[in-house]
Amino acid sequence: MYYLGAIVASWTSYGTQKHLNDDWTWRIPSIVQAGFPIIQIVLFWFLPESPRWLIANGHTQQAEQLLARFHTAGDVSHPLIQFEMAEIARTIEMEHSASTMRWTALVDTPGNRKRTFIAVCVGTFAQWNGVAVVSYYLTLVLDTIGVTDSDTQTLINGLLQVFNFVAAGSAALLVDRLGRRPLFLWSALGMLISFIIWTACSAVVNGDDSNQAVGRTVIAFVFIFYFHYDIAYTPLLLGYPTEIFPYSIRSKGVTVELLAVYSSLIILAFVNPIALDRIGWRYYIFFCCFDVLVLVVTWFCFPETKGHSLEEIAEVFDGRAVDLDEEKVGKRGVEHAEYVD
């Protein structure tokens, strides 16, 4: 939905930039931005509650109906629904009894420390991989390759947002097929290679608009870079941290991740324009180096969570933390539920 809004904003800006020459050039895009928040306020009332929240707050019948609605076409007596209800309730009970519910719980155990480290990395990597340069300062990037016409710049921005929407939507369909870890690794490697080529081409152009072929190559690799960003960090930015944290500290874990995201944005909002103005394309070298770090940390620290329920992921981080008898019963329940027609 972010890119859907970006499409509306970018093409509205392009239209007003091209056809208007007064204050309405910026007023119309500003007014349009109020439309989507109004739609969100209306649609919030139609969102269902989380089954885990319903069970945790004693609304078991509503949770049962909600799970059945999406998993078994409304059949609340299906063994899969009964297993999921029991699994969620058992997990919530264990987490409530074992958790202090304090912020220190994020670092109390080796498993939680790893979860928190990954959440901070995902939030930080999502901005420091170089995407913030293009997202907020595309005009400055285009200036470095000699594309200074405002109509051309807003057109490129509009096309980029359409491309991002298609790429992110396609990637969302692949998350459960390819897995989280392969997408993160593919994304990191692709962004690194794209940024290296982008940097090299920018160095060749170096503000000289006479070398149009190399300038077009830079624009192409901006799109290629964004493709590799979109396949992982758009669908998994919040999804992956939400999966790895247990129920009792999930909201705190996601809060820490968002703190990393917005802290990075604040820093980069001040640093990026100054660096691009002072050293131009040389600033990209920093992001090339940082993307190497992204690739290394992803390779060694990001586990695969595909195919695991939110409850089963605890074993990936905490080892044999779940009682063995309950674990065996749970696995048999899953297998049975999967094969009942």
mmCIF file of C-alpha atoms in Angstrom:
data_model
loop_
_atom_site.group_PDB
_atom_site.id
_atom_site.type_symbol
_atom_site.label_atom_id
_atom_site.label_comp_id
_atom_site.label_asym_id
_atom_site.label_seq_id
_atom_site.Cartn_x
_atom_site.Cartn_y
_atom_site.Cartn_z
ATOM 1 C CA MET A 1 0.000 0.000 0.000
ATOM 2 C CA TYR A 2 2.965 2.323 0.544
ATOM 3 C CA TYR A 3 3.821 2.179 -3.148
ATOM 4 C CA LEU A 4 0.183 2.614 -4.155
ATOM 5 C CA GLY A 5 0.216 5.897 -2.270
ATOM 6 C CA ALA A 6 3.611 6.728 -3.773
ATOM 7 C CA ILE A 7 2.195 6.192 -7.271
ATOM 8 C CA VAL A 8 -0.653 8.623 -6.605
ATOM 9 C CA ALA A 9 1.712 11.182 -5.042
ATOM 10 C CA SER A 10 4.414 10.957 -7.717
ATOM 11 C CA TRP A 11 2.091 11.134 -10.713
ATOM 12 C CA THR A 12 0.046 13.921 -9.132
ATOM 13 C CA SER A 13 3.284 15.841 -8.659
ATOM 14 C CA TYR A 14 4.305 15.118 -12.239
ATOM 15 C CA GLY A 15 0.979 16.363 -13.586
ATOM 16 C CA THR A 16 0.953 19.567 -11.559
ATOM 17 C CA GLN A 17 4.633 20.188 -12.293
ATOM 18 C CA LYS A 18 4.074 19.822 -16.027
ATOM 19 C CA HIS A 19 0.789 21.665 -16.451
ATOM 20 C CA LEU A 20 0.611 24.267 -13.656
ATOM 21 C CA ASN A 21 2.818 27.233 -12.956
ATOM 22 C CA ASP A 22 1.373 28.672 -9.744
ATOM 23 C CA ASP A 23 1.045 27.725 -6.076
ATOM 24 C CA TRP A 24 -1.335 24.902 -6.936
ATOM 25 C CA THR A 25 1.691 22.995 -8.230
ATOM 26 C CA TRP A 26 2.440 22.026 -4.624
ATOM 27 C CA ARG A 27 -0.960 22.585 -3.035
ATOM 28 C CA ILE A 28 -2.758 19.850 -4.994
ATOM 29 C CA PRO A 29 -0.261 17.064 -4.061
ATOM 30 C CA SER A 30 -0.482 18.211 -0.424
ATOM 31 C CA ILE A 31 -4.299 18.061 -0.436
ATOM 32 C CA VAL A 32 -4.321 14.611 -2.089
ATOM 33 C CA GLN A 33 -2.217 13.234 0.781
ATOM 34 C CA ALA A 34 -5.155 13.679 3.145
ATOM 35 C CA GLY A 35 -7.287 11.237 1.157
ATOM 36 C CA PHE A 36 -5.660 7.970 2.211
ATOM 37 C CA PRO A 37 -5.616 8.675 5.962
ATOM 38 C CA ILE A 38 -9.360 9.319 5.771
ATOM 39 C CA ILE A 39 -9.843 5.958 4.013
ATOM 40 C CA GLN A 40 -7.711 4.264 6.693
ATOM 41 C CA ILE A 41 -9.809 5.751 9.487
ATOM 42 C CA VAL A 42 -12.955 4.334 7.885
ATOM 43 C CA LEU A 43 -11.521 0.870 7.110
ATOM 44 C CA PHE A 44 -9.962 0.368 10.556
ATOM 45 C CA TRP A 45 -13.416 -0.513 11.849
ATOM 46 C CA PHE A 46 -13.612 -3.519 9.525
ATOM 47 C CA LEU A 47 -10.285 -5.120 10.481
ATOM 48 C CA PRO A 48 -10.637 -8.395 12.455
ATOM 49 C CA GLU A 49 -8.782 -8.815 15.727
ATOM 50 C CA SER A 50 -5.770 -11.128 15.965
ATOM 51 C CA PRO A 51 -6.735 -14.684 17.062
ATOM 52 C CA ARG A 52 -3.928 -14.567 19.618
ATOM 53 C CA TRP A 53 -5.240 -11.321 21.089
ATOM 54 C CA LEU A 54 -8.753 -12.759 21.251
ATOM 55 C CA ILE A 55 -7.591 -15.910 23.047
ATOM 56 C CA ALA A 56 -5.337 -13.946 25.385
ATOM 57 C CA ASN A 57 -8.330 -11.801 26.366
ATOM 58 C CA GLY A 58 -10.810 -14.653 26.811
ATOM 59 C CA HIS A 59 -12.714 -14.359 23.495
ATOM 60 C CA THR A 60 -12.096 -17.968 22.467
ATOM 61 C CA GLN A 61 -15.285 -18.409 20.447
ATOM 62 C CA GLN A 62 -14.513 -15.382 18.288
ATOM 63 C CA ALA A 63 -10.952 -16.631 17.794
ATOM 64 C CA GLU A 64 -12.263 -20.043 16.760
ATOM 65 C CA GLN A 65 -14.635 -18.528 14.220
ATOM 66 C CA LEU A 66 -11.927 -16.254 12.832
ATOM 67 C CA LEU A 67 -9.423 -19.096 12.357
ATOM 68 C CA ALA A 68 -12.107 -21.242 10.732
ATOM 69 C CA ARG A 69 -13.081 -18.411 8.401
ATOM 70 C CA PHE A 70 -9.601 -18.220 6.889
ATOM 71 C CA HIS A 71 -8.276 -21.783 7.308
ATOM 72 C CA THR A 72 -11.176 -24.245 6.957
ATOM 73 C CA ALA A 73 -13.961 -22.369 5.145
ATOM 74 C CA GLY A 74 -15.883 -21.811 8.367
ATOM 75 C CA ASP A 75 -15.671 -25.346 9.822
ATOM 76 C CA VAL A 76 -14.889 -24.716 13.519
ATOM 77 C CA SER A 77 -14.893 -28.454 14.277
ATOM 78 C CA HIS A 78 -12.026 -29.175 11.896
ATOM 79 C CA PRO A 79 -9.019 -30.796 13.683
ATOM 80 C CA LEU A 80 -6.727 -28.067 12.356
ATOM 81 C CA ILE A 81 -8.758 -25.388 14.140
ATOM 82 C CA GLN A 82 -8.820 -27.368 17.370
ATOM 83 C CA PHE A 83 -5.075 -27.889 17.208
ATOM 84 C CA GLU A 84 -4.357 -24.215 16.463
ATOM 85 C CA MET A 85 -6.593 -23.094 19.317
ATOM 86 C CA ALA A 86 -4.869 -25.452 21.752
ATOM 87 C CA GLU A 87 -1.412 -24.515 20.503
ATOM 88 C CA ILE A 88 -2.019 -20.774 20.762
ATOM 89 C CA ALA A 89 -3.614 -21.066 24.200
ATOM 90 C CA ARG A 90 -0.791 -23.278 25.494
ATOM 91 C CA THR A 91 1.867 -20.927 24.140
ATOM 92 C CA ILE A 92 0.220 -17.835 25.614
ATOM 93 C CA GLU A 93 -0.063 -19.570 28.987
ATOM 94 C CA MET A 94 3.609 -20.619 28.978
ATOM 95 C CA GLU A 95 4.777 -17.178 27.838
ATOM 96 C CA HIS A 96 2.701 -15.346 30.426
ATOM 97 C CA SER A 97 3.933 -17.564 33.225
ATOM 98 C CA ALA A 98 7.585 -17.374 32.169
ATOM 99 C CA SER A 99 7.803 -13.752 31.068
ATOM 100 C CA THR A 100 8.430 -10.752 33.278
ATOM 101 C CA MET A 101 6.847 -8.539 30.617
ATOM 102 C CA ARG A 102 9.584 -5.961 31.212
ATOM 103 C CA TRP A 103 11.698 -4.336 28.509
ATOM 104 C CA THR A 104 14.702 -6.208 29.863
ATOM 105 C CA ALA A 105 13.016 -9.394 28.628
ATOM 106 C CA LEU A 106 14.332 -8.459 25.179
ATOM 107 C CA VAL A 107 17.864 -9.279 26.355
ATOM 108 C CA ASP A 108 17.233 -11.679 29.262
ATOM 109 C CA THR A 109 17.995 -14.885 27.338
ATOM 110 C CA PRO A 110 20.335 -15.804 24.460
ATOM 111 C CA GLY A 111 17.309 -16.443 22.251
ATOM 112 C CA ASN A 112 15.773 -13.055 22.976
ATOM 113 C CA ARG A 113 19.095 -11.291 22.508
ATOM 114 C CA LYS A 114 19.392 -12.854 19.063
ATOM 115 C CA ARG A 115 15.824 -11.867 18.224
ATOM 116 C CA THR A 116 16.458 -8.280 19.310
ATOM 117 C CA PHE A 117 19.731 -8.141 17.373
ATOM 118 C CA ILE A 118 17.972 -9.335 14.213
ATOM 119 C CA ALA A 119 15.134 -6.822 14.693
ATOM 120 C CA VAL A 120 17.603 -3.960 15.072
ATOM 121 C CA CYS A 121 19.536 -5.190 12.022
ATOM 122 C CA VAL A 122 16.413 -5.436 9.853
ATOM 123 C CA GLY A 123 15.314 -1.936 10.855
ATOM 124 C CA THR A 124 18.784 -0.461 10.355
ATOM 125 C CA PHE A 125 19.552 -2.313 7.135
ATOM 126 C CA ALA A 126 16.220 -1.191 5.664
ATOM 127 C CA GLN A 127 17.520 2.404 5.561
ATOM 128 C CA TRP A 128 21.321 2.239 5.593
ATOM 129 C CA ASN A 129 21.484 -0.078 2.567
ATOM 130 C CA GLY A 130 21.205 3.034 0.388
ATOM 131 C CA VAL A 131 17.490 3.139 -0.306
ATOM 132 C CA ALA A 132 17.066 6.347 1.720
ATOM 133 C CA VAL A 133 19.252 8.174 -0.786
ATOM 134 C CA VAL A 134 16.843 7.406 -3.622
ATOM 135 C CA SER A 135 13.616 7.554 -1.623
ATOM 136 C CA TYR A 136 14.095 11.105 -0.408
ATOM 137 C CA TYR A 137 16.834 12.587 -2.569
ATOM 138 C CA LEU A 138 16.256 11.168 -6.041
ATOM 139 C CA THR A 139 16.591 14.644 -7.555
ATOM 140 C CA LEU A 140 20.088 14.995 -6.074
ATOM 141 C CA VAL A 141 21.026 11.544 -7.384
ATOM 142 C CA LEU A 142 19.835 12.527 -10.849
ATOM 143 C CA ASP A 143 21.718 15.817 -10.597
ATOM 144 C CA THR A 144 24.983 13.867 -10.188
ATOM 145 C CA ILE A 145 24.468 12.265 -13.614
ATOM 146 C CA GLY A 146 23.387 15.457 -15.352
ATOM 147 C CA VAL A 147 19.603 14.896 -15.338
ATOM 148 C CA THR A 148 18.485 18.275 -13.991
ATOM 149 C CA ASP A 149 15.208 18.959 -15.828
ATOM 150 C CA SER A 150 12.409 18.922 -13.218
ATOM 151 C CA ASP A 151 9.834 17.364 -15.584
ATOM 152 C CA THR A 152 12.216 14.510 -16.400
ATOM 153 C CA GLN A 153 13.036 13.985 -12.741
ATOM 154 C CA THR A 154 9.385 13.770 -11.670
ATOM 155 C CA LEU A 155 8.650 11.436 -14.605
ATOM 156 C CA ILE A 156 11.453 9.082 -13.558
ATOM 157 C CA ASN A 157 10.133 9.171 -10.001
ATOM 158 C CA GLY A 158 6.633 8.281 -11.190
ATOM 159 C CA LEU A 159 7.894 5.358 -13.263
ATOM 160 C CA LEU A 160 10.018 4.153 -10.351
ATOM 161 C CA GLN A 161 7.003 4.019 -8.017
ATOM 162 C CA VAL A 162 4.978 1.975 -10.523
ATOM 163 C CA PHE A 163 7.933 -0.388 -10.889
ATOM 164 C CA ASN A 164 8.248 -0.677 -7.096
ATOM 165 C CA PHE A 165 4.566 -1.483 -6.714
ATOM 166 C CA VAL A 166 4.795 -4.356 -9.208
ATOM 167 C CA ALA A 167 8.073 -5.662 -7.742
ATOM 168 C CA ALA A 168 6.868 -5.533 -4.136
ATOM 169 C CA GLY A 169 3.530 -7.145 -4.998
ATOM 170 C CA SER A 170 5.266 -9.961 -6.857
ATOM 171 C CA ALA A 171 7.712 -10.494 -3.993
ATOM 172 C CA ALA A 172 4.869 -10.755 -1.475
ATOM 173 C CA LEU A 173 3.583 -13.750 -3.426
ATOM 174 C CA LEU A 174 6.997 -15.430 -3.258
ATOM 175 C CA VAL A 175 7.653 -15.082 0.481
ATOM 176 C CA ASP A 176 6.048 -18.400 1.403
ATOM 177 C CA ARG A 177 7.427 -20.170 -1.661
ATOM 178 C CA LEU A 178 11.068 -19.137 -1.545
ATOM 179 C CA GLY A 179 11.402 -18.492 2.190
ATOM 180 C CA ARG A 180 12.581 -15.513 4.192
ATOM 181 C CA ARG A 181 16.306 -16.208 4.351
ATOM 182 C CA PRO A 182 16.789 -16.753 0.564
ATOM 183 C CA LEU A 183 14.952 -13.502 -0.173
ATOM 184 C CA PHE A 184 17.058 -11.554 2.333
ATOM 185 C CA LEU A 185 20.273 -13.008 0.885
ATOM 186 C CA TRP A 186 19.159 -12.419 -2.712
ATOM 187 C CA SER A 187 18.208 -8.864 -1.772
ATOM 188 C CA ALA A 188 21.525 -8.121 -0.044
ATOM 189 C CA LEU A 189 23.653 -9.504 -2.876
ATOM 190 C CA GLY A 190 21.571 -7.778 -5.548
ATOM 191 C CA MET A 191 21.697 -4.407 -3.787
ATOM 192 C CA LEU A 192 25.456 -4.704 -3.343
ATOM 193 C CA ILE A 193 26.141 -5.481 -7.005
ATOM 194 C CA SER A 194 23.691 -2.815 -8.176
ATOM 195 C CA PHE A 195 25.241 -0.152 -5.967
ATOM 196 C CA ILE A 196 28.774 -1.009 -7.098
ATOM 197 C CA ILE A 197 27.814 -0.637 -10.772
ATOM 198 C CA TRP A 198 25.733 2.461 -10.005
ATOM 199 C CA THR A 199 28.705 4.032 -8.187
ATOM 200 C CA ALA A 200 31.152 3.190 -10.973
ATOM 201 C CA CYS A 201 28.889 4.689 -13.641
ATOM 202 C CA SER A 202 28.272 7.801 -11.549
ATOM 203 C CA ALA A 203 32.039 8.236 -11.239
ATOM 204 C CA VAL A 204 32.371 8.100 -15.025
ATOM 205 C CA VAL A 205 29.603 10.666 -15.566
ATOM 206 C CA ASN A 206 30.594 12.883 -12.598
ATOM 207 C CA GLY A 207 28.005 15.561 -13.397
ATOM 208 C CA ASP A 208 28.794 15.633 -17.133
ATOM 209 C CA ASP A 209 25.507 15.298 -19.004
ATOM 210 C CA SER A 210 27.284 14.676 -22.325
ATOM 211 C CA ASN A 211 27.821 11.000 -21.448
ATOM 212 C CA GLN A 212 24.149 10.078 -21.773
ATOM 213 C CA ALA A 213 24.631 6.322 -22.227
ATOM 214 C CA VAL A 214 26.356 5.952 -18.867
ATOM 215 C CA GLY A 215 23.767 8.259 -17.267
ATOM 216 C CA ARG A 216 20.978 6.016 -18.528
ATOM 217 C CA THR A 217 22.857 3.042 -17.094
ATOM 218 C CA VAL A 218 22.805 4.711 -13.677
ATOM 219 C CA ILE A 219 19.047 5.204 -13.958
ATOM 220 C CA ALA A 220 18.620 1.547 -14.942
ATOM 221 C CA PHE A 221 20.579 0.378 -11.928
ATOM 222 C CA VAL A 222 18.529 2.600 -9.630
ATOM 223 C CA PHE A 223 15.557 0.524 -10.775
ATOM 224 C CA ILE A 224 17.520 -2.731 -10.417
ATOM 225 C CA PHE A 225 18.643 -1.732 -6.926
ATOM 226 C CA TYR A 226 15.074 -0.992 -5.934
ATOM 227 C CA PHE A 227 13.922 -4.356 -7.283
ATOM 228 C CA HIS A 228 16.323 -6.134 -4.947
ATOM 229 C CA TYR A 229 15.222 -3.941 -2.053
ATOM 230 C CA ASP A 230 11.559 -4.641 -2.779
ATOM 231 C CA ILE A 231 11.846 -8.439 -2.834
ATOM 232 C CA ALA A 232 12.796 -8.593 0.856
ATOM 233 C CA TYR A 233 12.565 -5.353 2.790
ATOM 234 C CA THR A 234 9.121 -4.352 1.554
ATOM 235 C CA PRO A 235 7.232 -7.587 2.402
ATOM 236 C CA LEU A 236 9.412 -8.637 5.363
ATOM 237 C CA LEU A 237 10.327 -5.383 7.121
ATOM 238 C CA LEU A 238 7.608 -5.941 9.726
ATOM 239 C CA GLY A 239 6.645 -9.517 8.905
ATOM 240 C CA TYR A 240 9.971 -11.145 9.787
ATOM 241 C CA PRO A 241 10.473 -9.517 13.231
ATOM 242 C CA THR A 242 6.828 -10.218 14.059
ATOM 243 C CA GLU A 243 7.414 -13.911 13.335
ATOM 244 C CA ILE A 244 10.554 -14.335 15.415
ATOM 245 C CA PHE A 245 9.372 -12.721 18.677
ATOM 246 C CA PRO A 246 7.158 -14.685 21.097
ATOM 247 C CA TYR A 247 3.757 -13.276 21.902
ATOM 248 C CA SER A 248 4.768 -11.826 25.289
ATOM 249 C CA ILE A 249 7.428 -9.475 23.873
ATOM 250 C CA ARG A 250 6.333 -9.196 20.257
ATOM 251 C CA SER A 251 5.062 -5.632 20.518
ATOM 252 C CA LYS A 252 8.235 -4.563 22.338
ATOM 253 C CA GLY A 253 10.425 -6.271 19.747
ATOM 254 C CA VAL A 254 8.667 -4.607 16.827
ATOM 255 C CA THR A 255 8.877 -1.279 18.672
ATOM 256 C CA VAL A 256 12.654 -1.680 18.936
ATOM 257 C CA GLU A 257 12.820 -2.436 15.213
ATOM 258 C CA LEU A 258 10.782 0.656 14.348
ATOM 259 C CA LEU A 259 12.998 2.702 16.644
ATOM 260 C CA ALA A 260 15.964 1.518 14.564
ATOM 261 C CA VAL A 261 14.097 2.431 11.348
ATOM 262 C CA TYR A 262 13.153 5.949 12.384
ATOM 263 C CA SER A 263 16.452 6.681 14.126
ATOM 264 C CA SER A 264 18.181 5.784 10.878
ATOM 265 C CA LEU A 265 15.808 7.991 8.913
ATOM 266 C CA ILE A 266 16.458 10.966 11.196
ATOM 267 C CA ILE A 267 20.235 10.603 10.860
ATOM 268 C CA LEU A 268 20.134 10.070 7.097
ATOM 269 C CA ALA A 269 17.735 12.977 6.586
ATOM 270 C CA PHE A 270 20.493 15.295 7.823
ATOM 271 C CA VAL A 271 23.501 13.443 6.405
ATOM 272 C CA ASN A 272 22.381 12.492 2.885
ATOM 273 C CA PRO A 273 21.789 15.947 1.344
ATOM 274 C CA ILE A 274 24.985 17.361 2.820
ATOM 275 C CA ALA A 275 27.084 14.395 1.695
ATOM 276 C CA LEU A 276 25.609 14.373 -1.814
ATOM 277 C CA ASP A 277 26.246 18.096 -2.128
ATOM 278 C CA ARG A 278 29.815 17.946 -0.789
ATOM 279 C CA ILE A 279 31.247 14.735 -2.263
ATOM 280 C CA GLY A 280 28.652 13.668 -4.850
ATOM 281 C CA TRP A 281 28.972 10.125 -6.163
ATOM 282 C CA ARG A 282 31.813 9.313 -3.727
ATOM 283 C CA TYR A 283 29.186 9.117 -0.994
ATOM 284 C CA TYR A 284 27.884 5.942 -2.644
ATOM 285 C CA ILE A 285 31.096 4.123 -1.711
ATOM 286 C CA PHE A 286 29.953 4.132 1.917
ATOM 287 C CA PHE A 287 26.740 2.300 0.982
ATOM 288 C CA CYS A 288 28.668 -0.230 -1.086
ATOM 289 C CA CYS A 289 30.716 -1.041 2.015
ATOM 290 C CA PHE A 290 27.638 -1.118 4.223
ATOM 291 C CA ASP A 291 25.881 -3.524 1.855
ATOM 292 C CA VAL A 292 28.809 -5.913 2.297
ATOM 293 C CA LEU A 293 28.039 -5.831 6.024
ATOM 294 C CA VAL A 294 24.356 -6.440 5.294
ATOM 295 C CA LEU A 295 25.217 -9.523 3.253
ATOM 296 C CA VAL A 296 27.575 -10.952 5.896
ATOM 297 C CA VAL A 297 25.211 -10.408 8.840
ATOM 298 C CA THR A 298 22.272 -11.814 6.866
ATOM 299 C CA TRP A 299 24.247 -14.923 5.960
ATOM 300 C CA PHE A 300 25.337 -15.717 9.499
ATOM 301 C CA CYS A 301 22.461 -14.424 11.645
ATOM 302 C CA PHE A 302 19.115 -14.614 9.828
ATOM 303 C CA PRO A 303 17.421 -18.038 10.321
ATOM 304 C CA GLU A 304 14.736 -19.416 8.057
ATOM 305 C CA THR A 305 11.194 -19.279 9.454
ATOM 306 C CA LYS A 306 9.311 -20.596 6.430
ATOM 307 C CA GLY A 307 6.973 -23.464 7.239
ATOM 308 C CA HIS A 308 6.986 -22.837 11.001
ATOM 309 C CA SER A 309 4.033 -21.583 13.005
ATOM 310 C CA LEU A 310 4.641 -18.600 15.252
ATOM 311 C CA GLU A 311 4.773 -21.018 18.178
ATOM 312 C CA GLU A 312 7.237 -23.445 16.546
ATOM 313 C CA ILE A 313 9.719 -20.669 15.738
ATOM 314 C CA ALA A 314 10.551 -20.481 19.463
ATOM 315 C CA GLU A 315 12.567 -23.683 19.096
ATOM 316 C CA VAL A 316 14.704 -22.096 16.357
ATOM 317 C CA PHE A 317 15.912 -19.454 18.810
ATOM 318 C CA ASP A 318 15.566 -21.090 22.209
ATOM 319 C CA GLY A 319 16.466 -24.679 21.385
ATOM 320 C CA ARG A 320 14.438 -27.373 23.121
ATOM 321 C CA ALA A 321 12.587 -24.806 25.193
ATOM 322 C CA VAL A 322 9.204 -26.465 24.765
ATOM 323 C CA ASP A 323 8.368 -29.527 26.800
ATOM 324 C CA LEU A 324 9.238 -32.594 24.732
ATOM 325 C CA ASP A 325 5.971 -34.419 25.329
ATOM 326 C CA GLU A 326 3.935 -31.358 24.327
ATOM 327 C CA GLU A 327 6.169 -30.856 21.312
ATOM 328 C CA LYS A 328 5.643 -34.419 20.113
ATOM 329 C CA VAL A 329 1.892 -34.177 20.601
ATOM 330 C CA GLY A 330 1.886 -30.872 18.737
ATOM 331 C CA LYS A 331 3.772 -32.288 15.761
ATOM 332 C CA ARG A 332 1.442 -35.283 15.548
ATOM 333 C CA GLY A 333 -1.505 -32.888 15.701
ATOM 334 C CA VAL A 334 -0.177 -30.856 12.786
ATOM 335 C CA GLU A 335 0.413 -33.918 10.668
ATOM 336 C CA HIS A 336 -3.050 -35.260 11.419
ATOM 337 C CA ALA A 337 -4.737 -31.948 10.727
ATOM 338 C CA GLU A 338 -2.974 -31.524 7.430
ATOM 339 C CA TYR A 339 -4.244 -34.795 6.059
ATOM 340 C CA VAL A 340 -7.877 -34.695 7.197
ATOM 341 C CA ASP A 341 -10.190 -33.819 4.339
#
